[in-house]
Tab-separated table of C-alpha atoms in Angstrom:
chain	number	residue	atom	x	y	z
A	1	GLN	CA	45.528	27.619	119.314
A	2	GLU	CA	43.211	30.026	118.664
A	3	ARG	CA	45.867	32.875	119.864
A	4	GLN	CA	47.979	31.869	117.703
A	5	ARG	CA	45.947	32.334	114.417
A	6	GLY	CA	45.199	35.715	115.738
A	7	ARG	CA	48.674	36.266	115.798
A	8	ARG	CA	49.407	34.609	112.465
A	9	ARG	CA	46.135	37.148	110.980
A	10	ARG	CA	47.682	40.489	112.244
A	11	ARG	CA	51.213	39.382	111.443
A	12	ARG	CA	49.577	38.786	107.235
A	13	ARG	CA	50.413	42.018	105.634
A	14	PRO	CA	47.025	43.618	103.617
A	15	THR	CA	47.228	43.282	99.881
A	16	MET	CA	46.738	45.989	97.792
A	17	LYS	CA	44.514	44.396	95.382
A	18	GLY	CA	41.501	44.586	97.598
A	19	SER	CA	42.660	47.228	99.877
A	20	VAL	CA	41.225	50.523	100.155
A	21	GLY	CA	45.100	52.623	98.750
A	22	ALA	CA	44.783	50.371	96.161
A	23	SER	CA	41.138	51.727	94.817
A	24	ARG	CA	42.249	55.215	95.517
A	25	LEU	CA	45.852	54.301	94.060
A	26	ARG	CA	43.579	53.409	90.721
A	27	ALA	CA	40.948	56.629	91.160
A	28	GLU	CA	44.516	58.977	91.161
A	29	GLY	CA	45.492	56.709	87.655
A	30	ARG	CA	48.288	55.671	88.909
A	31	ALA	CA	49.483	52.210	89.849
A	32	ALA	CA	49.999	51.079	92.485
A	33	SER	CA	53.745	49.039	92.642
A	34	ARG	CA	55.701	52.743	91.288
A	35	PRO	CA	58.727	52.607	91.739
A	36	ARG	CA	60.629	55.227	93.893
A	37	PRO	CA	62.459	57.262	91.084
A	38	ASN	CA	65.815	57.735	90.656
A	39	LYS	CA	67.251	60.650	92.440
A	40	PRO	CA	71.123	60.787	92.082
A	41	ALA	CA	70.815	59.695	87.978
A	42	LEU	CA	67.542	62.417	88.250
A	43	ARG	CA	70.047	65.268	89.718
A	44	ALA	CA	72.311	64.041	86.921
A	45	CYS	CA	69.092	65.579	84.354
A	46	ALA	CA	68.949	68.558	86.492
A	47	PHE	CA	72.940	69.417	85.297
A	48	GLY	CA	73.686	68.680	82.108
A	49	SER	CA	73.244	64.941	81.940
A	50	ARG	CA	71.782	63.296	78.698
A	51	ARG	CA	69.127	60.990	80.479
A	52	GLN	CA	65.729	62.527	80.120
A	53	PRO	CA	62.817	62.154	83.052
A	54	GLY	CA	60.383	60.456	81.719
A	55	THR	CA	57.071	60.624	84.371
A	56	LEU	CA	55.079	64.107	86.076
A	57	ALA	CA	57.172	63.316	89.538
A	58	GLU	CA	60.708	62.760	87.664
A	59	LYS	CA	59.814	65.977	86.119
A	60	GLN	CA	58.719	67.992	88.835
A	61	TYR	CA	61.884	66.949	90.290
A	62	VAL	CA	63.652	68.303	88.290
A	63	VAL	CA	62.629	71.819	87.555
A	64	SER	CA	62.672	71.714	91.608
A	65	GLN	CA	66.086	70.436	91.524
A	66	GLN	CA	67.562	73.302	89.022
A	67	ARG	CA	65.452	76.420	90.974
A	68	GLY	CA	66.939	75.359	94.356
A	69	HIS	CA	70.723	75.324	92.154
A	70	ALA	CA	69.400	78.692	90.867
A	71	MET	CA	68.339	79.432	94.471
A	72	ARG	CA	71.551	78.824	96.043
A	73	LEU	CA	73.320	80.083	93.678
A	74	GLN	CA	72.509	83.666	93.403
A	75	LYS	CA	72.673	83.350	97.641
A	76	SER	CA	75.714	82.901	96.942
A	77	ARG	CA	76.735	85.793	94.918
A	78	ALA	CA	74.855	88.117	96.601
A	79	LEU	CA	76.275	86.600	100.124
A	80	ALA	CA	79.957	87.211	98.550
A	81	GLU	CA	79.053	91.041	96.988
A	82	ALA	CA	77.780	91.285	100.466
A	83	THR	CA	81.285	90.855	102.098
A	84	SER	CA	83.369	92.401	99.900
A	85	GLU	CA	81.761	95.974	99.691
A	86	GLU	CA	81.669	95.198	103.517
A	87	ALA	CA	85.227	94.541	104.067
A	88	ASP	CA	85.852	97.774	101.181
A	89	VAL	CA	83.687	99.816	103.553
A	90	LYS	CA	85.103	98.229	107.245
A	91	ALA	CA	88.552	98.690	106.026
A	92	GLY	CA	88.065	102.118	104.046
A	93	LYS	CA	91.742	102.801	103.170
A	94	LYS	CA	93.895	102.666	99.905
A	95	ALA	CA	96.593	100.345	98.479
A	96	PHE	CA	100.221	100.751	100.109
A	97	PRO	CA	101.458	103.962	98.102
A	98	PHE	CA	103.998	102.586	95.048
A	99	THR	CA	106.224	105.102	95.238
A	100	ARG	CA	107.088	104.307	99.036
A	101	VAL	CA	107.781	100.725	97.852
A	102	VAL	CA	111.703	100.226	98.701
A	103	GLY	CA	113.923	98.077	96.851
A	104	GLN	CA	112.186	96.131	93.721
A	105	GLU	CA	113.116	98.094	91.225
A	106	ASP	CA	112.828	94.980	88.806
A	107	MET	CA	109.619	94.318	89.784
A	108	LYS	CA	108.173	97.688	89.752
A	109	LEU	CA	109.701	98.574	85.868
A	110	GLY	CA	108.423	95.585	84.742
A	111	LEU	CA	104.708	96.567	86.471
A	112	LEU	CA	105.092	100.403	84.298
A	113	LEU	CA	106.380	99.075	81.229
A	114	ASN	CA	103.221	96.785	81.042
A	115	VAL	CA	101.254	99.875	82.310
A	116	ILE	CA	102.753	101.754	79.726
A	117	ASP	CA	102.468	98.930	76.387
A	118	GLN	CA	100.250	96.313	76.998
A	119	ARG	CA	101.001	94.332	73.927
A	120	ILE	CA	104.197	93.070	76.065
A	121	GLY	CA	103.051	90.408	77.543
A	122	GLY	CA	101.902	90.460	81.292
A	123	LEU	CA	104.578	89.990	84.029
A	124	LEU	CA	105.919	87.445	85.919
A	125	VAL	CA	107.447	87.506	89.247
A	126	MET	CA	108.993	84.529	91.446
A	127	GLY	CA	110.565	85.124	94.729
A	128	ASP	CA	110.272	83.939	97.979
A	129	ARG	CA	107.442	84.531	101.093
A	130	GLY	CA	106.976	87.813	102.198
A	131	THR	CA	109.271	89.929	99.525
A	132	GLY	CA	105.858	92.339	98.872
A	133	LYS	CA	105.268	90.658	95.923
A	134	SER	CA	101.406	91.489	96.387
A	135	VAL	CA	101.791	94.583	97.622
A	136	VAL	CA	103.433	96.520	94.625
A	137	VAL	CA	100.478	94.530	92.226
A	138	ARG	CA	97.969	95.817	94.381
A	139	ALA	CA	99.809	99.280	94.022
A	140	VAL	CA	99.789	100.178	90.756
A	141	ILE	CA	96.505	100.246	90.546
A	142	ASP	CA	96.038	103.286	92.097
A	143	LEU	CA	98.527	104.669	89.245
A	144	LEU	CA	96.153	103.685	86.334
A	145	PRO	CA	93.897	107.099	84.732
A	146	GLU	CA	90.119	106.350	85.437
A	147	ILE	CA	88.233	104.771	82.226
A	148	ASP	CA	85.030	105.720	80.401
A	149	ILE	CA	83.073	102.195	79.794
A	150	VAL	CA	79.090	101.819	78.861
A	151	GLN	CA	76.738	101.735	80.754
A	152	ASN	CA	74.769	98.177	82.128
A	153	ASP	CA	77.759	96.304	80.388
A	154	SER	CA	79.352	93.247	81.870
A	155	PHE	CA	82.838	93.183	79.540
A	156	ASN	CA	83.885	96.675	80.379
A	157	SER	CA	83.066	97.602	76.859
A	158	SER	CA	85.042	101.067	75.395
A	159	PRO	CA	82.197	103.431	73.869
A	160	THR	CA	84.977	104.503	71.174
A	161	ASP	CA	87.645	101.362	70.449
A	162	LYS	CA	85.451	98.654	68.699
A	163	ARG	CA	87.908	95.838	69.759
A	164	LEU	CA	86.976	96.520	73.003
A	165	MET	CA	83.413	95.901	72.508
A	166	SER	CA	80.730	93.402	73.292
A	167	LYS	CA	78.320	92.362	70.345
A	168	GLU	CA	75.579	94.011	72.554
A	169	VAL	CA	77.594	97.075	72.233
A	170	ARG	CA	78.807	96.785	68.872
A	171	ASP	CA	75.255	96.136	67.593
A	172	LEU	CA	74.077	99.491	69.394
A	173	VAL	CA	76.369	101.554	67.437
A	174	LYS	CA	75.261	100.453	63.982
A	175	SER	CA	71.387	100.738	64.579
A	176	GLY	CA	72.857	104.428	65.275
A	177	GLU	CA	71.453	104.704	68.928
A	178	GLU	CA	73.451	106.941	71.952
A	179	LEU	CA	75.406	105.314	74.325
A	180	LYS	CA	75.318	106.110	77.863
A	181	THR	CA	78.920	105.820	79.720
A	182	ARG	CA	80.264	105.874	82.934
A	183	ARG	CA	83.565	106.174	84.460
A	184	ALA	CA	85.022	104.034	86.867
A	185	LYS	CA	88.316	102.541	88.518
A	186	THR	CA	90.737	100.580	86.025
A	187	PRO	CA	89.625	97.320	87.086
A	188	LEU	CA	92.049	94.687	89.089
A	189	VAL	CA	90.183	90.954	89.802
A	190	GLU	CA	92.356	88.372	91.430
A	191	LEU	CA	92.141	84.841	90.275
A	192	PRO	CA	91.229	82.552	93.306
A	193	LEU	CA	93.416	79.119	93.015
A	194	GLY	CA	90.539	76.880	93.607
A	195	ALA	CA	88.065	78.639	90.529
A	196	THR	CA	86.871	76.538	88.117
A	197	GLU	CA	87.153	76.849	84.171
A	198	ASP	CA	82.965	78.060	84.522
A	199	ARG	CA	83.707	80.595	86.668
A	200	VAL	CA	87.110	82.146	84.866
A	201	CYS	CA	85.427	81.739	81.303
A	202	GLY	CA	81.885	81.884	81.772
A	203	THR	CA	78.641	79.918	81.535
A	204	LEU	CA	74.747	79.166	81.436
A	205	ASP	CA	73.034	81.428	83.471
A	206	VAL	CA	71.010	78.883	85.267
A	207	GLU	CA	68.856	81.880	86.972
A	208	GLN	CA	67.657	83.478	84.081
A	209	ALA	CA	66.856	79.944	81.869
A	210	LEU	CA	64.996	79.336	84.619
A	211	GLN	CA	62.600	82.525	85.477
A	212	GLN	CA	62.834	83.306	81.323
A	213	GLY	CA	63.371	80.227	79.892
A	214	SER	CA	65.511	81.520	77.563
A	215	LYS	CA	69.706	80.744	77.001
A	216	ALA	CA	72.021	83.612	78.698
A	217	PHE	CA	75.315	83.639	79.510
A	218	SER	CA	76.882	84.692	82.852
A	219	PRO	CA	80.317	86.047	82.988
A	220	GLY	CA	83.018	84.863	84.292
A	221	LEU	CA	86.670	86.768	85.237
A	222	LEU	CA	87.810	87.213	82.071
A	223	ALA	CA	85.104	89.790	81.447
A	224	LYS	CA	85.211	91.050	84.681
A	225	ALA	CA	89.325	92.345	83.778
A	226	ASN	CA	88.569	93.538	80.193
A	227	ARG	CA	90.675	96.769	80.212
A	228	GLY	CA	92.515	96.317	83.499
A	229	ILE	CA	94.501	93.835	85.323
A	230	LEU	CA	94.219	89.884	86.099
A	231	TYR	CA	96.230	89.310	89.181
A	232	ILE	CA	97.167	85.940	90.185
A	233	ASP	CA	99.140	84.833	92.992
A	234	GLU	CA	100.830	81.461	93.486
A	235	VAL	CA	100.387	81.191	90.108
A	236	ASN	CA	102.950	77.740	89.941
A	237	LEU	CA	99.936	76.099	91.972
A	238	LEU	CA	97.700	77.020	89.530
A	239	ASP	CA	95.865	73.972	87.004
A	240	ASP	CA	97.135	74.405	83.986
A	241	SER	CA	94.438	73.646	81.881
A	242	LEU	CA	93.544	77.362	83.430
A	243	VAL	CA	96.753	78.958	82.976
A	244	ASP	CA	96.559	77.963	79.467
A	245	VAL	CA	92.755	79.325	78.613
A	246	VAL	CA	94.022	83.058	80.451
A	247	LEU	CA	97.376	82.636	78.620
A	248	ASP	CA	95.083	82.059	75.465
A	249	ALA	CA	92.861	85.097	76.048
A	250	ALA	CA	95.872	87.710	77.177
A	251	ALA	CA	97.377	86.717	73.532
A	252	GLY	CA	94.402	87.111	71.490
A	253	GLY	CA	92.602	90.105	73.608
A	254	ILE	CA	89.809	87.611	72.736
A	255	ASN	CA	87.424	84.971	75.064
A	256	THR	CA	85.771	82.078	73.164
A	257	VAL	CA	82.732	80.276	74.995
A	258	GLU	CA	81.278	76.921	73.713
A	259	ARG	CA	79.102	75.242	76.071
A	260	GLU	CA	75.443	74.197	77.255
A	261	GLY	CA	74.150	75.100	73.830
A	262	ILE	CA	76.188	78.799	74.275
A	263	SER	CA	78.808	80.201	71.587
A	264	ILE	CA	80.010	83.410	72.145
A	265	THR	CA	83.202	85.857	71.786
A	266	HIS	CA	83.412	88.602	74.045
A	267	PRO	CA	86.737	90.645	74.766
A	268	ALA	CA	89.379	89.875	77.502
A	269	SER	CA	91.849	92.807	76.864
A	270	PHE	CA	94.068	92.851	79.713
A	271	ILE	CA	97.569	92.710	82.165
A	272	MET	CA	98.267	89.459	83.054
A	273	ILE	CA	100.656	89.540	86.386
A	274	GLY	CA	101.597	86.020	87.869
A	275	THR	CA	103.625	85.476	91.354
A	276	GLY	CA	104.704	82.540	92.846
A	277	ASN	CA	107.131	81.135	95.077
A	278	PRO	CA	109.965	78.569	93.336
A	279	ASP	CA	110.197	76.532	96.701
A	280	GLU	CA	106.724	75.676	95.616
A	281	GLY	CA	107.278	74.540	91.661
A	282	GLU	CA	107.863	75.992	88.578
A	283	LEU	CA	105.748	76.503	86.099
A	284	ARG	CA	106.136	74.668	82.496
A	285	PRO	CA	108.742	76.319	79.729
A	286	GLN	CA	105.231	76.464	77.050
A	287	LEU	CA	103.664	78.650	80.075
A	288	LEU	CA	107.028	80.612	80.744
A	289	ASP	CA	107.807	81.199	77.303
A	290	ARG	CA	103.254	83.114	77.243
A	291	PHE	CA	104.883	85.645	79.836
A	292	GLY	CA	106.158	89.236	78.389
A	293	LEU	CA	108.652	90.140	81.499
A	294	TYR	CA	109.905	87.798	84.058
A	295	VAL	CA	111.803	89.099	86.952
A	296	GLU	CA	113.600	86.966	90.116
A	297	ILE	CA	113.341	89.445	93.641
A	298	SER	CA	114.722	88.682	97.054
A	299	THR	CA	114.210	89.891	100.369
A	300	VAL	CA	116.000	92.769	100.837
A	301	ASN	CA	119.480	92.752	102.912
A	302	THR	CA	120.815	96.160	103.806
A	303	PRO	CA	119.974	97.281	106.998
A	304	GLN	CA	119.023	100.472	105.674
A	305	GLU	CA	116.360	99.475	103.545
A	306	ARG	CA	114.670	97.220	105.679
A	307	LEU	CA	114.597	99.573	108.161
A	308	GLN	CA	112.651	101.752	106.140
A	309	LEU	CA	110.850	99.071	105.039
A	310	ALA	CA	109.519	98.316	108.510
A	311	LEU	CA	108.881	102.374	109.473
A	312	ASN	CA	106.859	102.650	105.575
A	313	ARG	CA	104.690	99.692	107.341
A	314	THR	CA	103.985	100.787	110.741
A	315	GLN	CA	103.109	103.917	109.890
A	316	TYR	CA	100.716	102.720	107.001
A	317	ASP	CA	99.050	100.078	109.277
A	318	LEU	CA	98.500	102.582	112.049
A	319	ASN	CA	97.387	105.879	109.631
A	320	PRO	CA	96.872	104.791	106.532
A	321	GLU	CA	94.566	107.956	105.247
A	322	ALA	CA	97.534	110.391	106.566
A	323	PHE	CA	100.004	107.999	104.916
A	324	TYR	CA	98.851	108.216	101.514
A	325	ALA	CA	98.590	111.918	101.980
A	326	GLU	CA	102.305	112.339	102.045
A	327	ALA	CA	102.963	109.956	99.231
A	328	ALA	CA	100.043	111.503	96.964
A	329	GLU	CA	102.200	114.423	95.443
A	330	GLU	CA	105.204	111.681	94.298
A	331	GLN	CA	101.944	108.990	93.130
A	332	ASP	CA	100.204	112.608	91.328
A	333	ALA	CA	103.754	113.092	89.168
A	334	LEU	CA	104.470	109.392	88.727
A	335	LYS	CA	100.312	109.186	87.587
A	336	GLN	CA	101.177	112.375	84.809
A	337	LYS	CA	104.678	110.782	83.248
A	338	LEU	CA	102.704	106.951	82.746
A	339	LEU	CA	99.999	109.045	80.646
A	340	ALA	CA	102.974	110.796	78.902
A	341	ALA	CA	105.291	107.402	78.551
A	342	LYS	CA	101.597	106.391	77.029
A	343	GLU	CA	101.340	108.988	74.362
A	344	ARG	CA	104.906	108.929	73.759
A	345	VAL	CA	105.590	105.512	72.834
A	346	LYS	CA	103.789	105.447	69.767
A	347	ASP	CA	106.769	107.882	68.131
A	348	CYS	CA	109.345	105.237	69.729
A	349	GLU	CA	111.500	104.454	66.731
A	350	VAL	CA	113.954	101.048	66.944
A	351	SER	CA	116.913	101.456	64.291
A	352	LYS	CA	117.532	98.320	62.230
A	353	ASP	CA	120.960	97.982	63.438
A	354	LEU	CA	119.374	97.686	66.929
A	355	ARG	CA	117.363	95.440	65.787
A	356	VAL	CA	119.360	92.775	64.222
A	357	LYS	CA	122.235	93.109	67.025
A	358	ILE	CA	118.435	91.802	69.538
A	359	SER	CA	118.205	89.629	66.941
A	360	THR	CA	121.542	88.430	67.132
A	361	VAL	CA	121.406	87.507	71.060
A	362	CYS	CA	118.267	85.806	70.473
A	363	SER	CA	119.760	83.356	67.944
A	364	LEU	CA	123.363	82.908	70.309
A	365	LEU	CA	121.025	82.482	73.202
A	366	ASP	CA	119.017	79.467	70.939
A	367	ILE	CA	115.718	80.906	71.952
A	368	ASP	CA	112.653	79.137	70.224
A	369	GLY	CA	109.566	81.324	68.165
A	370	ILE	CA	110.342	85.182	67.406
A	371	ARG	CA	107.748	86.141	70.371
A	372	GLY	CA	111.297	86.753	72.831
A	373	ASP	CA	112.532	89.467	69.720
A	374	MET	CA	109.163	91.362	69.863
A	375	VAL	CA	109.178	91.238	73.094
A	376	VAL	CA	112.505	93.008	73.578
A	377	VAL	CA	111.947	96.110	70.825
A	378	ARG	CA	108.641	96.834	72.660
A	379	ALA	CA	109.852	96.859	76.245
A	380	ALA	CA	113.121	99.007	74.711
A	381	LYS	CA	110.326	101.234	73.441
A	382	ALA	CA	108.611	101.284	76.344
A	383	TYR	CA	111.441	102.243	78.293
A	384	ALA	CA	112.863	104.990	76.401
A	385	ALA	CA	109.229	106.435	76.257
A	386	TYR	CA	109.216	106.456	80.394
A	387	GLU	CA	113.158	107.848	80.699
A	388	GLY	CA	111.204	110.660	78.278
A	389	ARG	CA	112.886	110.189	74.652
A	390	THR	CA	111.472	108.929	71.500
A	391	GLU	CA	114.503	107.058	70.528
A	392	VAL	CA	116.190	103.772	71.484
A	393	THR	CA	119.137	103.107	72.638
A	394	ASP	CA	122.137	100.275	73.849
A	395	GLU	CA	121.003	101.851	77.175
A	396	ASP	CA	117.666	101.543	76.830
A	397	VAL	CA	117.602	97.609	75.351
A	398	GLY	CA	120.468	96.144	77.921
A	399	ARG	CA	117.875	97.700	81.032
A	400	VAL	CA	114.879	95.323	79.425
A	401	VAL	CA	116.698	92.342	77.780
A	402	GLY	CA	117.366	90.115	81.274
A	403	MET	CA	113.680	90.721	81.657
A	404	CYS	CA	112.427	89.668	78.612
A	405	LEU	CA	114.732	86.594	77.161
A	406	GLY	CA	115.925	85.163	81.125
A	407	HIS	CA	113.016	82.815	81.407
A	408	ARG	CA	113.297	82.200	77.343
A	409	THR	CA	116.543	80.446	77.382
A	410	ARG	CA	117.158	76.349	77.876
A	411	LYS	CA	118.615	75.375	81.146
A	412	ASP	CA	121.521	73.529	81.136
A	413	PRO	CA	122.287	71.262	84.441
A	414	LEU	CA	126.229	71.773	83.427
A	415	ASP	CA	125.882	74.845	82.281
A	416	PRO	CA	126.986	77.617	85.512
A	417	LEU	CA	125.324	80.620	84.100
A	418	GLY	CA	121.716	80.798	85.058
A	419	GLY	CA	118.869	82.719	82.501
A	420	ILE	CA	118.899	86.540	83.707
A	421	VAL	CA	122.802	85.728	83.983
A	422	LYS	CA	123.853	84.225	80.788
A	423	VAL	CA	121.408	86.407	78.747
A	424	GLN	CA	123.761	89.797	79.758
A	425	ALA	CA	126.928	87.928	78.546
A	426	VAL	CA	125.734	87.618	75.573
A	427	PHE	CA	124.387	90.632	75.422
A	428	LYS	CA	127.219	92.755	76.719
A	429	ARG	CA	129.453	90.485	73.891
A	430	ILE	CA	127.481	91.643	70.954
A	431	PHE	CA	126.396	95.377	71.492
A	432	ALA	CA	129.746	96.055	74.132
A	433	ASP	CA	132.737	93.977	72.783
A	434	GLY	CA	131.458	94.860	69.222
A	435	LEU	CA	131.832	90.984	67.849
A	436	THR	CA	129.438	89.096	65.182
A	437	TYR	CA	127.614	86.721	65.494
A	438	GLU	CA	130.411	84.246	63.898
A	439	ASP	CA	133.126	85.353	66.550
A	440	VAL	CA	130.254	84.506	69.676
A	441	ARG	CA	129.291	81.455	68.009
A	442	LYS	CA	133.455	79.736	67.281
A	443	MET	CA	133.557	81.114	71.441
A	444	GLN	CA	130.664	78.568	72.345
A	445	GLU	CA	132.105	75.924	69.910
A	446	LYS	CA	136.083	76.062	71.571
A	447	SER	CA	134.138	76.546	75.245
A	448	GLN	CA	131.663	73.050	74.451
A	449	ALA	CA	134.774	70.641	72.583
A	450	PRO	CA	136.176	67.632	75.411
A	451	ALA	CA	139.407	68.782	76.694
A	452	LYS	CA	141.796	66.636	75.366
A	453	PRO	CA	143.540	64.234	77.534
A	454	LYS	CA	146.333	64.214	80.041
A	455	GLU	CA	149.790	62.453	78.836
A	456	ALA	CA	149.716	59.343	80.895
A	457	GLU	CA	152.648	59.400	81.860
A	458	GLU	CA	155.216	62.116	83.827
A	459	GLY	CA	158.327	60.110	84.318
A	460	GLY	CA	158.279	59.191	80.377
A	461	GLU	CA	158.318	55.832	79.575
A	462	ASP	CA	160.500	54.452	75.995
A	463	ALA	CA	158.884	53.158	73.050
A	464	SER	CA	160.117	49.637	74.472
A	465	GLU	CA	158.275	49.914	77.541
A	466	LYS	CA	154.905	50.739	75.879
A	467	ASP	CA	155.167	48.664	73.917
A	468	SER	CA	155.936	45.569	76.131
A	469	ARG	CA	152.713	46.689	78.066
A	470	ALA	CA	150.637	46.274	75.053
A	471	GLY	CA	147.292	44.075	75.668
A	472	LEU	CA	147.660	44.291	79.242
A	473	LYS	CA	144.874	46.351	81.227
A	474	LYS	CA	145.496	49.042	83.360
A	475	GLY	CA	147.451	48.264	86.624
A	476	ALA	CA	147.797	44.545	85.572
A	477	TRP	CA	151.496	43.107	86.974
A	478	LYS	CA	153.250	42.554	83.715
A	479	GLY	CA	155.731	40.890	85.679
A	480	ARG	CA	159.742	41.076	86.780
A	481	ARG	CA	161.911	42.624	84.807
A	482	GLY	CA	164.511	40.182	81.928
A	483	CYS	CA	162.026	37.082	83.323
A	484	LYS	CA	160.522	35.649	80.536
């Protein structure tokens, strides 16, 4: 019995009321039965939740979570920048020369027209895999000249154009301070599929908020792409909300951020280039209309072109520097041609008669809005400037009208003509055949009218026979002749 009593005593847990631990806790001013902090709720509190920490321990936990997040974010950014720089150093090669790309003339022309006049609104390229979409987009960046940007500015601000300046640079200009500039290559920013809206638009700089206790803005990809090119591969797989944000910024030339108590507007003027595979899905019509030009490409089929393309790629992989040096003269000539075209496009003119014909084509195609009319005029002027002329002709409009209106036509499953083919057919009737709007509209109504039913009988039945079958269903037997 004594042994059992000893066991029971040992099993009993000491009460906190009279223990040394309880007295120590009371001396420190803490309760013995203090509840543990709700860590998931405090983590949410550390990253934007409305719940506020109550006790000192909870506040310390929140601060530690914020500092840990800032340190991890800083390490990840440093690692990403170091990785990209190491990759560039290790690669040590330039992009594939633009002038050595075989085929894909429409895609190359669409890129050049956007370089000449950025107001066209970008380019959307849809084609099968392995057709060189990404190669051509990365190659066009070498044709763009270097730009002057303000030092220590995250938005690639221009030292002369106020529309391309950030608020800080404009304040420096108003105060009369001299701006320090540097020459830099035109930026090419790629938007990955896994990017979030904070990374694209920008968000609160957590590191500076913790270290200095002040609110600061961390620029996103739209700020880095200012005065450059924003490239989205597999744009048809990108989240629609991100596509809307990017297209709004591209159309307006500015990006407005309202979040975490920060309100900022910065310039975001860039050329929007999107590529995708139609087998993986299509874009919504509302998003298609936001792209200025649209091109459909396919793999080159002629044996000579395929052979030349394979040989060029093999030489580039073996010795990129030597292959680029061979095309340097052609690249420089194209650069000078683009620079001259950018200056010449300001003087290009489109006659009123030509504008009326363009609007007639858009009306016959039932194009929604006037964005299509404006894009056709701008693209035709850019093409005329590229060809060395200041007067736009019918041939200039015919060369670009398919790229401008092909993706804006309404899709009809019963219509045998596709978007670009239908645009070319209507263009030919207005520009080449000289038909008016009323003539083409009558032809369309006549072709859409239902066909008249054929006469039912081939040998011909007399009127009495038709009357005798009145009231009977088709194929019903009305009985023998002469029988009632």
